[in-house]
Amino acid sequence: MDLISISRKEGKAFELRVRGHALTIDMSKEEGGADEGMNPVELLAGSLGACIAIMVQTYCDSHGYADGDVGASLTLEIADDPKRVGTVVIDLELPNDFPEDKKSVVKRIAALCPVHETLKQMPTVDLDIV
């Protein structure tokens, strides 16, 4: 896996870099940022939605379901004690020609996406101060 680096831009904005790509992460204006990008929680949920959408789109492409694309809309509920994402609701849009009797396959695919599996089986986080 390639190194992911995070460096401060200004204020509460940080830049995430990996494999030559860059993404600005910031807090909303209400949270003291300049709203130059997604906040970390939105990025987490977006990663889950994108992972599911990519895997399901790959399935649809390989099975010839081509009347439209896969899309995902997510909403989050924040829980307290400790503050965290409590619920993620994902509305998944499938191609128009996707058969009703194959929707259970989509649920299995979604459950197997690496981000979803990571949320189910939390990784060890080893924080080193350098």
CSV table of N, CA, C and O in Angstrom, one decimal:
chain,number,residue,atom,x,y,z
A,1,MET,N,0.9,-1.2,0.0
A,1,MET,CA,0.0,0.0,0.0
A,1,MET,C,0.9,1.2,0.0
A,1,MET,O,1.9,1.3,0.7
A,2,ASP,N,0.5,2.3,-0.7
A,2,ASP,CA,1.3,3.5,-0.9
A,2,ASP,C,1.1,4.3,0.4
A,2,ASP,O,0.1,4.3,1.1
A,3,LEU,N,2.2,5.1,0.7
A,3,LEU,CA,2.1,6.0,1.8
A,3,LEU,C,1.1,7.1,1.6
A,3,LEU,O,1.0,7.7,0.5
A,4,ILE,N,0.3,7.4,2.6
A,4,ILE,CA,-0.7,8.5,2.6
A,4,ILE,C,-0.1,9.5,3.5
A,4,ILE,O,0.2,9.2,4.7
A,5,SER,N,0.0,10.7,3.1
A,5,SER,CA,0.6,11.8,3.9
A,5,SER,C,-0.5,12.9,4.1
A,5,SER,O,-1.3,13.2,3.2
A,6,ILE,N,-0.5,13.5,5.2
A,6,ILE,CA,-1.4,14.6,5.6
A,6,ILE,C,-0.5,15.8,6.0
A,6,ILE,O,0.4,15.6,6.9
A,7,SER,N,-0.7,16.9,5.5
A,7,SER,CA,0.0,18.1,5.9
A,7,SER,C,-0.9,19.3,5.9
A,7,SER,O,-1.9,19.4,5.2
A,8,ARG,N,-0.6,20.2,6.9
A,8,ARG,CA,-1.5,21.4,7.1
A,8,ARG,C,-1.3,22.4,5.9
A,8,ARG,O,-0.2,22.6,5.5
A,9,LYS,N,-2.5,22.9,5.5
A,9,LYS,CA,-2.5,23.9,4.5
A,9,LYS,C,-2.5,25.3,5.2
A,9,LYS,O,-1.6,26.0,5.2
A,10,GLU,N,-3.7,25.6,5.9
A,10,GLU,CA,-3.9,26.7,6.7
A,10,GLU,C,-5.2,26.6,7.5
A,10,GLU,O,-6.0,25.8,7.1
A,11,GLY,N,-5.3,27.3,8.6
A,11,GLY,CA,-6.5,27.1,9.4
A,11,GLY,C,-6.7,25.7,9.8
A,11,GLY,O,-5.8,25.1,10.3
A,12,LYS,N,-7.9,25.2,9.6
A,12,LYS,CA,-8.2,23.8,9.9
A,12,LYS,C,-8.1,22.9,8.6
A,12,LYS,O,-8.5,21.8,8.6
A,13,ALA,N,-7.6,23.5,7.5
A,13,ALA,CA,-7.5,22.7,6.3
A,13,ALA,C,-6.2,21.9,6.2
A,13,ALA,O,-5.1,22.4,6.6
A,14,PHE,N,-6.3,20.7,5.8
A,14,PHE,CA,-5.2,19.8,5.6
A,14,PHE,C,-5.2,19.2,4.2
A,14,PHE,O,-6.3,19.1,3.6
A,15,GLU,N,-4.1,18.8,3.7
A,15,GLU,CA,-4.0,18.2,2.4
A,15,GLU,C,-3.6,16.7,2.6
A,15,GLU,O,-2.7,16.4,3.2
A,16,LEU,N,-4.4,15.8,2.0
A,16,LEU,CA,-4.1,14.4,2.0
A,16,LEU,C,-3.5,14.1,0.6
A,16,LEU,O,-4.1,14.5,-0.4
A,17,ARG,N,-2.4,13.4,0.6
A,17,ARG,CA,-1.7,13.1,-0.6
A,17,ARG,C,-1.4,11.6,-0.7
A,17,ARG,O,-1.0,11.0,0.3
A,18,VAL,N,-1.6,11.0,-1.8
A,18,VAL,CA,-1.3,9.6,-2.1
A,18,VAL,C,-1.1,9.4,-3.6
A,18,VAL,O,-2.0,9.9,-4.4
A,19,ARG,N,-0.1,8.7,-4.0
A,19,ARG,CA,0.2,8.3,-5.4
A,19,ARG,C,0.0,9.5,-6.3
A,19,ARG,O,-0.5,9.4,-7.5
A,20,GLY,N,0.5,10.7,-5.9
A,20,GLY,CA,0.4,11.9,-6.8
A,20,GLY,C,-0.9,12.6,-6.8
A,20,GLY,O,-1.1,13.6,-7.4
A,21,HIS,N,-1.9,12.1,-6.0
A,21,HIS,CA,-3.2,12.7,-5.9
A,21,HIS,C,-3.3,13.6,-4.6
A,21,HIS,O,-2.6,13.2,-3.7
A,22,ALA,N,-4.0,14.6,-4.7
A,22,ALA,CA,-4.2,15.5,-3.5
A,22,ALA,C,-5.7,15.8,-3.3
A,22,ALA,O,-6.4,15.9,-4.2
A,23,LEU,N,-6.0,15.8,-2.0
A,23,LEU,CA,-7.4,16.1,-1.6
A,23,LEU,C,-7.4,17.1,-0.4
A,23,LEU,O,-6.6,16.8,0.6
A,24,THR,N,-8.1,18.1,-0.4
A,24,THR,CA,-8.2,19.0,0.7
A,24,THR,C,-9.3,18.6,1.7
A,24,THR,O,-10.4,18.3,1.3
A,25,ILE,N,-8.9,18.5,2.9
A,25,ILE,CA,-9.9,18.2,4.0
A,25,ILE,C,-9.9,19.4,4.9
A,25,ILE,O,-8.9,19.9,5.3
A,26,ASP,N,-11.2,19.8,5.2
A,26,ASP,CA,-11.3,21.0,6.1
A,26,ASP,C,-12.6,20.8,6.9
A,26,ASP,O,-13.4,19.9,6.6
A,27,MET,N,-12.8,21.7,7.8
A,27,MET,CA,-14.0,21.7,8.6
A,27,MET,C,-14.9,22.8,8.0
A,27,MET,O,-14.5,23.7,7.3
A,28,SER,N,-16.2,22.6,8.3
A,28,SER,CA,-17.2,23.6,7.8
A,28,SER,C,-16.9,25.0,8.5
A,28,SER,O,-16.2,25.1,9.5
A,29,LYS,N,-17.5,26.0,8.0
A,29,LYS,CA,-17.4,27.3,8.6
A,29,LYS,C,-18.0,27.3,10.0
A,29,LYS,O,-17.5,28.0,10.9
A,30,GLU,N,-19.1,26.6,10.2
A,30,GLU,CA,-19.7,26.5,11.5
A,30,GLU,C,-18.8,25.8,12.5
A,30,GLU,O,-18.9,26.1,13.7
A,31,GLU,N,-17.8,25.0,12.0
A,31,GLU,CA,-16.9,24.3,12.9
A,31,GLU,C,-15.5,25.0,12.9
A,31,GLU,O,-14.5,24.4,13.4
A,32,GLY,N,-15.5,26.2,12.4
A,32,GLY,CA,-14.2,27.0,12.5
A,32,GLY,C,-13.3,26.8,11.3
A,32,GLY,O,-12.2,27.4,11.3
A,33,GLY,N,-13.7,26.1,10.3
A,33,GLY,CA,-12.9,26.0,9.1
A,33,GLY,C,-13.3,26.9,8.0
A,33,GLY,O,-14.1,27.8,8.2
A,34,ALA,N,-12.7,26.8,6.8
A,34,ALA,CA,-13.0,27.6,5.7
A,34,ALA,C,-13.9,26.8,4.7
A,34,ALA,O,-14.2,27.3,3.6
A,35,ASP,N,-14.3,25.6,5.0
A,35,ASP,CA,-15.1,24.7,4.2
A,35,ASP,C,-14.5,24.6,2.8
A,35,ASP,O,-15.2,24.6,1.8
A,36,GLU,N,-13.2,24.3,2.7
A,36,GLU,CA,-12.5,24.1,1.4
A,36,GLU,C,-12.6,22.6,1.0
A,36,GLU,O,-12.1,22.3,-0.1
A,37,GLY,N,-13.1,21.8,1.8
A,37,GLY,CA,-13.2,20.4,1.4
A,37,GLY,C,-14.1,19.6,2.4
A,37,GLY,O,-14.6,20.2,3.3
A,38,MET,N,-14.2,18.3,2.1
A,38,MET,CA,-15.0,17.5,3.1
A,38,MET,C,-14.3,17.5,4.4
A,38,MET,O,-13.1,17.6,4.5
A,39,ASN,N,-15.1,17.3,5.5
A,39,ASN,CA,-14.5,17.1,6.8
A,39,ASN,C,-14.1,15.6,6.9
A,39,ASN,O,-14.6,14.7,6.1
A,40,PRO,N,-13.3,15.2,7.9
A,40,PRO,CA,-12.9,13.8,8.0
A,40,PRO,C,-14.1,12.8,8.1
A,40,PRO,O,-14.0,11.7,7.6
A,41,VAL,N,-15.2,13.2,8.8
A,41,VAL,CA,-16.3,12.2,8.9
A,41,VAL,C,-17.0,12.0,7.6
A,41,VAL,O,-17.3,10.9,7.2
A,42,GLU,N,-17.1,13.1,6.8
A,42,GLU,CA,-17.7,13.0,5.5
A,42,GLU,C,-16.8,12.2,4.6
A,42,GLU,O,-17.3,11.4,3.8
A,43,LEU,N,-15.5,12.3,4.7
A,43,LEU,CA,-14.6,11.5,4.0
A,43,LEU,C,-14.7,10.0,4.3
A,43,LEU,O,-14.7,9.2,3.4
A,44,LEU,N,-14.9,9.7,5.6
A,44,LEU,CA,-15.0,8.3,6.0
A,44,LEU,C,-16.3,7.8,5.3
A,44,LEU,O,-16.3,6.7,4.7
A,45,ALA,N,-17.4,8.5,5.5
A,45,ALA,CA,-18.7,8.0,4.9
A,45,ALA,C,-18.6,7.9,3.4
A,45,ALA,O,-19.1,7.0,2.8
A,46,GLY,N,-18.0,8.9,2.8
A,46,GLY,CA,-17.8,8.9,1.3
A,46,GLY,C,-17.0,7.8,0.9
A,46,GLY,O,-17.2,7.2,-0.2
A,47,SER,N,-16.0,7.4,1.6
A,47,SER,CA,-15.1,6.2,1.3
A,47,SER,C,-16.0,4.9,1.3
A,47,SER,O,-15.8,4.1,0.4
A,48,LEU,N,-16.8,4.8,2.3
A,48,LEU,CA,-17.7,3.7,2.3
A,48,LEU,C,-18.7,3.7,1.1
A,48,LEU,O,-18.8,2.6,0.4
A,49,GLY,N,-19.3,4.8,0.8
A,49,GLY,CA,-20.2,4.8,-0.3
A,49,GLY,C,-19.5,4.6,-1.7
A,49,GLY,O,-20.0,3.9,-2.5
A,50,ALA,N,-18.3,5.1,-1.8
A,50,ALA,CA,-17.6,5.0,-3.1
A,50,ALA,C,-17.1,3.5,-3.2
A,50,ALA,O,-17.2,3.0,-4.3
A,51,CYS,N,-16.7,2.9,-2.1
A,51,CYS,CA,-16.2,1.5,-2.2
A,51,CYS,C,-17.4,0.6,-2.6
A,51,CYS,O,-17.2,-0.2,-3.5
A,52,ILE,N,-18.6,0.8,-2.0
A,52,ILE,CA,-19.7,0.0,-2.4
A,52,ILE,C,-20.1,0.3,-3.8
A,52,ILE,O,-20.4,-0.7,-4.6
A,53,ALA,N,-20.2,1.5,-4.2
A,53,ALA,CA,-20.6,1.9,-5.6
A,53,ALA,C,-19.6,1.3,-6.6
A,53,ALA,O,-20.1,0.8,-7.7
A,54,ILE,N,-18.3,1.3,-6.4
A,54,ILE,CA,-17.3,0.8,-7.3
A,54,ILE,C,-17.5,-0.7,-7.5
A,54,ILE,O,-17.5,-1.3,-8.6
A,55,MET,N,-17.7,-1.4,-6.3
A,55,MET,CA,-17.8,-2.9,-6.4
A,55,MET,C,-19.1,-3.3,-7.1
A,55,MET,O,-19.1,-4.2,-7.9
A,56,VAL,N,-20.2,-2.6,-6.8
A,56,VAL,CA,-21.5,-2.9,-7.4
A,56,VAL,C,-21.5,-2.5,-8.9
A,56,VAL,O,-22.0,-3.3,-9.8
A,57,GLN,N,-20.8,-1.4,-9.3
A,57,GLN,CA,-20.7,-1.0,-10.7
A,57,GLN,C,-19.9,-2.1,-11.4
A,57,GLN,O,-20.3,-2.5,-12.6
A,58,THR,N,-18.9,-2.6,-10.8
A,58,THR,CA,-18.1,-3.6,-11.4
A,58,THR,C,-18.9,-4.9,-11.7
A,58,THR,O,-18.8,-5.5,-12.8
A,59,TYR,N,-19.7,-5.2,-10.7
A,59,TYR,CA,-20.7,-6.4,-10.9
A,59,TYR,C,-21.6,-6.1,-12.1
A,59,TYR,O,-21.8,-7.0,-12.9
A,60,CYS,N,-22.2,-4.9,-12.1
A,60,CYS,CA,-23.2,-4.6,-13.1
A,60,CYS,C,-22.5,-4.6,-14.5
A,60,CYS,O,-23.1,-5.2,-15.5
A,61,ASP,N,-21.3,-4.1,-14.6
A,61,ASP,CA,-20.6,-4.1,-15.9
A,61,ASP,C,-20.3,-5.5,-16.4
A,61,ASP,O,-20.5,-5.8,-17.5
A,62,SER,N,-19.9,-6.3,-15.4
A,62,SER,CA,-19.5,-7.7,-15.8
A,62,SER,C,-20.7,-8.6,-16.2
A,62,SER,O,-20.6,-9.6,-16.8
A,63,HIS,N,-21.9,-8.1,-15.8
A,63,HIS,CA,-23.1,-8.9,-16.1
A,63,HIS,C,-24.0,-8.2,-17.1
A,63,HIS,O,-25.2,-8.6,-17.3
A,64,GLY,N,-23.5,-7.1,-17.7
A,64,GLY,CA,-24.3,-6.5,-18.8
A,64,GLY,C,-25.4,-5.6,-18.4
A,64,GLY,O,-26.2,-5.3,-19.2
A,65,TYR,N,-25.5,-5.2,-17.1
A,65,TYR,CA,-26.6,-4.2,-16.7
A,65,TYR,C,-26.1,-2.8,-17.0
A,65,TYR,O,-25.3,-2.2,-16.2
A,66,ALA,N,-26.5,-2.3,-18.1
A,66,ALA,CA,-25.9,-1.1,-18.6
A,66,ALA,C,-26.8,0.1,-18.9
A,66,ALA,O,-26.5,1.1,-19.4
A,67,ASP,N,-28.1,-0.1,-18.5
A,67,ASP,CA,-29.1,1.0,-18.6
A,67,ASP,C,-29.0,1.9,-17.4
A,67,ASP,O,-29.9,1.9,-16.6
A,68,GLY,N,-28.0,2.7,-17.3
A,68,GLY,CA,-27.8,3.6,-16.2
A,68,GLY,C,-26.6,3.2,-15.4
A,68,GLY,O,-26.0,2.1,-15.7
A,69,ASP,N,-26.2,4.0,-14.5
A,69,ASP,CA,-25.0,3.8,-13.6
A,69,ASP,C,-25.4,3.6,-12.2
A,69,ASP,O,-26.5,4.0,-11.7
A,70,VAL,N,-24.5,3.0,-11.4
A,70,VAL,CA,-24.6,2.9,-10.0
A,70,VAL,C,-24.3,4.2,-9.4
A,70,VAL,O,-23.4,4.9,-9.8
A,71,GLY,N,-25.1,4.6,-8.4
A,71,GLY,CA,-24.9,5.8,-7.6
A,71,GLY,C,-25.3,5.6,-6.2
A,71,GLY,O,-26.0,4.7,-5.9
A,72,ALA,N,-24.7,6.4,-5.3
A,72,ALA,CA,-25.0,6.3,-3.8
A,72,ALA,C,-25.2,7.6,-3.2
A,72,ALA,O,-24.5,8.6,-3.5
A,73,SER,N,-26.2,7.7,-2.3
A,73,SER,CA,-26.5,8.9,-1.5
A,73,SER,C,-26.4,8.4,-0.1
A,73,SER,O,-27.1,7.5,0.3
A,74,LEU,N,-25.7,9.2,0.7
A,74,LEU,CA,-25.5,8.8,2.1
A,74,LEU,C,-25.9,9.9,3.1
A,74,LEU,O,-25.7,11.1,2.8
A,75,THR,N,-26.5,9.5,4.2
A,75,THR,CA,-26.8,10.4,5.3
A,75,THR,C,-26.2,9.8,6.5
A,75,THR,O,-26.1,8.6,6.7
A,76,LEU,N,-25.7,10.7,7.4
A,76,LEU,CA,-25.1,10.3,8.6
A,76,LEU,C,-25.8,10.8,9.8
A,76,LEU,O,-26.4,11.9,9.8
A,77,GLU,N,-25.8,10.0,10.9
A,77,GLU,CA,-26.3,10.4,12.2
A,77,GLU,C,-25.1,10.3,13.1
A,77,GLU,O,-24.5,9.3,13.2
A,78,ILE,N,-24.9,11.4,13.8
A,78,ILE,CA,-23.8,11.4,14.8
A,78,ILE,C,-24.3,11.0,16.2
A,78,ILE,O,-25.3,11.5,16.6
A,79,ALA,N,-23.5,10.1,16.8
A,79,ALA,CA,-23.9,9.7,18.2
A,79,ALA,C,-22.9,10.3,19.1
A,79,ALA,O,-21.8,10.8,18.8
A,80,ASP,N,-23.3,10.4,20.4
A,80,ASP,CA,-22.4,10.9,21.5
A,80,ASP,C,-22.0,9.9,22.4
A,80,ASP,O,-22.5,8.8,22.5
A,81,ASP,N,-21.0,10.2,23.3
A,81,ASP,CA,-20.5,9.4,24.3
A,81,ASP,C,-19.9,8.1,23.8
A,81,ASP,O,-20.5,7.0,24.2
A,82,PRO,N,-18.9,8.0,23.1
A,82,PRO,CA,-18.1,9.1,22.5
A,82,PRO,C,-18.7,9.6,21.2
A,82,PRO,O,-19.5,8.9,20.6
A,83,LYS,N,-18.3,10.8,20.8
A,83,LYS,CA,-18.8,11.4,19.6
A,83,LYS,C,-18.3,10.6,18.4
A,83,LYS,O,-17.1,10.3,18.3
A,84,ARG,N,-19.2,10.1,17.6
A,84,ARG,CA,-18.8,9.2,16.5
A,84,ARG,C,-20.0,9.1,15.5
A,84,ARG,O,-21.1,9.6,15.8
A,85,VAL,N,-19.7,8.5,14.4
A,85,VAL,CA,-20.8,8.2,13.4
A,85,VAL,C,-21.6,7.1,14.0
A,85,VAL,O,-21.1,6.0,14.3
A,86,GLY,N,-22.9,7.3,14.3
A,86,GLY,CA,-23.8,6.3,14.9
A,86,GLY,C,-24.5,5.5,13.8
A,86,GLY,O,-24.6,4.3,14.0
A,87,THR,N,-24.9,6.1,12.7
A,87,THR,CA,-25.6,5.4,11.7
A,87,THR,C,-25.2,6.0,10.3
A,87,THR,O,-25.1,7.2,10.2
A,88,VAL,N,-25.1,5.2,9.3
A,88,VAL,CA,-24.9,5.6,8.0
A,88,VAL,C,-26.0,5.0,7.2
A,88,VAL,O,-26.2,3.7,7.2
A,89,VAL,N,-26.8,5.8,6.5
A,89,VAL,CA,-27.9,5.3,5.7
A,89,VAL,C,-27.5,5.5,4.2
A,89,VAL,O,-27.1,6.6,3.8
A,90,ILE,N,-27.5,4.4,3.5
A,90,ILE,CA,-27.0,4.4,2.1
A,90,ILE,C,-28.2,4.1,1.2
A,90,ILE,O,-28.8,3.1,1.3
A,91,ASP,N,-28.5,5.0,0.3
A,91,ASP,CA,-29.5,4.8,-0.8
A,91,ASP,C,-28.7,4.5,-2.1
A,91,ASP,O,-28.0,5.4,-2.6
A,92,LEU,N,-28.8,3.3,-2.5
A,92,LEU,CA,-28.0,2.8,-3.7
A,92,LEU,C,-28.9,2.8,-4.9
A,92,LEU,O,-29.9,2.2,-4.9
A,93,GLU,N,-28.5,3.5,-6.0
A,93,GLU,CA,-29.2,3.5,-7.2
A,93,GLU,C,-28.5,2.5,-8.2
A,93,GLU,O,-27.3,2.5,-8.3
A,94,LEU,N,-29.3,1.7,-8.8
A,94,LEU,CA,-28.9,0.7,-9.7
A,94,LEU,C,-29.3,1.0,-11.1
A,94,LEU,O,-30.2,1.7,-11.3
A,95,PRO,N,-28.6,0.4,-12.1
A,95,PRO,CA,-29.1,0.6,-13.5
A,95,PRO,C,-30.5,0.2,-13.7
A,95,PRO,O,-31.0,-0.7,-12.9
A,96,ASN,N,-31.2,0.8,-14.6
A,96,ASN,CA,-32.7,0.6,-14.8
A,96,ASN,C,-33.0,-0.9,-15.2
A,96,ASN,O,-34.0,-1.4,-14.9
A,97,ASP,N,-32.0,-1.6,-15.8
A,97,ASP,CA,-32.2,-2.9,-16.2
A,97,ASP,C,-31.7,-4.0,-15.2
A,97,ASP,O,-31.7,-5.2,-15.5
A,98,PHE,N,-31.4,-3.5,-14.0
A,98,PHE,CA,-31.0,-4.4,-13.0
A,98,PHE,C,-32.2,-5.3,-12.5
A,98,PHE,O,-33.2,-4.7,-12.1
A,99,PRO,N,-32.1,-6.6,-12.5
A,99,PRO,CA,-33.2,-7.4,-12.1
A,99,PRO,C,-33.5,-7.4,-10.6
A,99,PRO,O,-32.6,-7.4,-9.8
A,100,GLU,N,-34.8,-7.4,-10.3
A,100,GLU,CA,-35.2,-7.3,-8.9
A,100,GLU,C,-34.7,-8.5,-8.1
A,100,GLU,O,-34.3,-8.4,-7.0
A,101,ASP,N,-34.7,-9.7,-8.7
A,101,ASP,CA,-34.3,-10.9,-8.0
A,101,ASP,C,-32.8,-11.0,-7.7
A,101,ASP,O,-32.3,-11.9,-7.1
A,102,LYS,N,-32.0,-10.0,-8.2
A,102,LYS,CA,-30.5,-10.0,-8.0
A,102,LYS,C,-30.1,-8.9,-6.9
A,102,LYS,O,-29.0,-8.8,-6.6
A,103,LYS,N,-31.1,-8.3,-6.3
A,103,LYS,CA,-30.8,-7.2,-5.3
A,103,LYS,C,-30.1,-7.8,-4.1
A,103,LYS,O,-29.3,-7.1,-3.5
A,104,SER,N,-30.4,-9.0,-3.8
A,104,SER,CA,-29.8,-9.7,-2.6
A,104,SER,C,-28.3,-9.8,-2.9
A,104,SER,O,-27.5,-9.8,-1.9
A,105,VAL,N,-27.9,-10.0,-4.1
A,105,VAL,CA,-26.5,-10.1,-4.5
A,105,VAL,C,-25.8,-8.8,-4.2
A,105,VAL,O,-24.7,-8.8,-3.7
A,106,VAL,N,-26.5,-7.7,-4.5
A,106,VAL,CA,-25.9,-6.4,-4.3
A,106,VAL,C,-25.6,-6.2,-2.8
A,106,VAL,O,-24.6,-5.6,-2.4
A,107,LYS,N,-26.5,-6.6,-2.0
A,107,LYS,CA,-26.3,-6.5,-0.5
A,107,LYS,C,-25.1,-7.3,-0.1
A,107,LYS,O,-24.4,-6.8,0.8
A,108,ARG,N,-24.9,-8.5,-0.6
A,108,ARG,CA,-23.8,-9.3,-0.3
A,108,ARG,C,-22.5,-8.6,-0.7
A,108,ARG,O,-21.5,-8.6,0.0
A,109,ILE,N,-22.5,-8.1,-2.0
A,109,ILE,CA,-21.3,-7.4,-2.5
A,109,ILE,C,-21.0,-6.2,-1.6
A,109,ILE,O,-19.8,-5.9,-1.3
A,110,ALA,N,-22.0,-5.4,-1.3
A,110,ALA,CA,-21.8,-4.2,-0.4
A,110,ALA,C,-21.2,-4.6,0.9
A,110,ALA,O,-20.3,-3.9,1.4
A,111,ALA,N,-21.6,-5.6,1.5
A,111,ALA,CA,-21.1,-6.1,2.8
A,111,ALA,C,-19.7,-6.5,2.7
A,111,ALA,O,-19.0,-6.5,3.7
A,112,LEU,N,-19.2,-6.9,1.5
A,112,LEU,CA,-17.8,-7.4,1.4
A,112,LEU,C,-16.9,-6.3,0.9
A,112,LEU,O,-15.7,-6.6,0.8
A,113,CYS,N,-17.3,-5.1,0.7
A,113,CYS,CA,-16.4,-4.0,0.3
A,113,CYS,C,-15.4,-3.8,1.5
A,113,CYS,O,-15.8,-3.9,2.6
A,114,PRO,N,-14.1,-3.6,1.2
A,114,PRO,CA,-13.1,-3.5,2.2
A,114,PRO,C,-13.4,-2.4,3.3
A,114,PRO,O,-13.0,-2.6,4.4
A,115,VAL,N,-14.0,-1.3,2.9
A,115,VAL,CA,-14.3,-0.2,3.8
A,115,VAL,C,-15.3,-0.7,4.8
A,115,VAL,O,-15.3,-0.5,6.0
A,116,HIS,N,-16.4,-1.4,4.3
A,116,HIS,CA,-17.5,-1.9,5.1
A,116,HIS,C,-16.9,-2.9,6.1
A,116,HIS,O,-17.2,-3.0,7.3
A,117,GLU,N,-16.1,-3.8,5.5
A,117,GLU,CA,-15.5,-4.9,6.4
A,117,GLU,C,-14.6,-4.3,7.5
A,117,GLU,O,-14.6,-4.7,8.6
A,118,THR,N,-13.9,-3.2,7.2
A,118,THR,CA,-13.1,-2.5,8.2
A,118,THR,C,-13.9,-1.9,9.3
A,118,THR,O,-13.6,-2.0,10.5
A,119,LEU,N,-15.1,-1.3,8.9
A,119,LEU,CA,-16.0,-0.8,9.9
A,119,LEU,C,-16.6,-1.8,10.8
A,119,LEU,O,-16.8,-1.6,12.0
A,120,LYS,N,-16.8,-3.0,10.3
A,120,LYS,CA,-17.3,-4.2,11.0
A,120,LYS,C,-16.2,-4.8,11.9
A,120,LYS,O,-16.5,-5.3,13.0
A,121,GLN,N,-15.0,-4.8,11.5
A,121,GLN,CA,-13.9,-5.4,12.2
A,121,GLN,C,-12.8,-4.4,12.3
A,121,GLN,O,-11.9,-4.3,11.5
A,122,MET,N,-12.9,-3.5,13.4
A,122,MET,CA,-12.0,-2.4,13.5
A,122,MET,C,-10.6,-2.8,13.5
A,122,MET,O,-10.1,-3.8,14.1
A,123,PRO,N,-9.8,-2.0,12.7
A,123,PRO,CA,-8.3,-2.3,12.7
A,123,PRO,C,-7.6,-1.8,14.0
A,123,PRO,O,-8.1,-1.0,14.7
A,124,THR,N,-6.4,-2.4,14.2
A,124,THR,CA,-5.6,-1.9,15.2
A,124,THR,C,-5.0,-0.6,14.7
A,124,THR,O,-4.5,-0.5,13.6
A,125,VAL,N,-5.0,0.5,15.5
A,125,VAL,CA,-4.4,1.8,15.2
A,125,VAL,C,-3.1,1.9,16.1
A,125,VAL,O,-3.2,2.0,17.3
A,126,ASP,N,-2.0,2.0,15.4
A,126,ASP,CA,-0.7,2.1,16.1
A,126,ASP,C,-0.2,3.5,15.9
A,126,ASP,O,0.3,3.8,14.8
A,127,LEU,N,-0.4,4.4,16.8
A,127,LEU,CA,0.0,5.8,16.7
A,127,LEU,C,1.4,6.0,17.3
A,127,LEU,O,1.6,5.8,18.4
A,128,ASP,N,2.3,6.5,16.4
A,128,ASP,CA,3.7,6.8,16.8
A,128,ASP,C,3.8,8.3,16.7
A,128,ASP,O,3.5,8.9,15.7
A,129,ILE,N,4.4,8.9,17.7
A,129,ILE,CA,4.7,10.4,17.7
A,129,ILE,C,6.1,10.5,17.2
A,129,ILE,O,7.0,10.0,17.9
A,130,VAL,N,6.3,11.2,16.1
A,130,VAL,CA,7.7,11.3,15.5
A,130,VAL,C,8.2,12.7,15.6
A,130,VAL,O,7.5,13.7,15.7
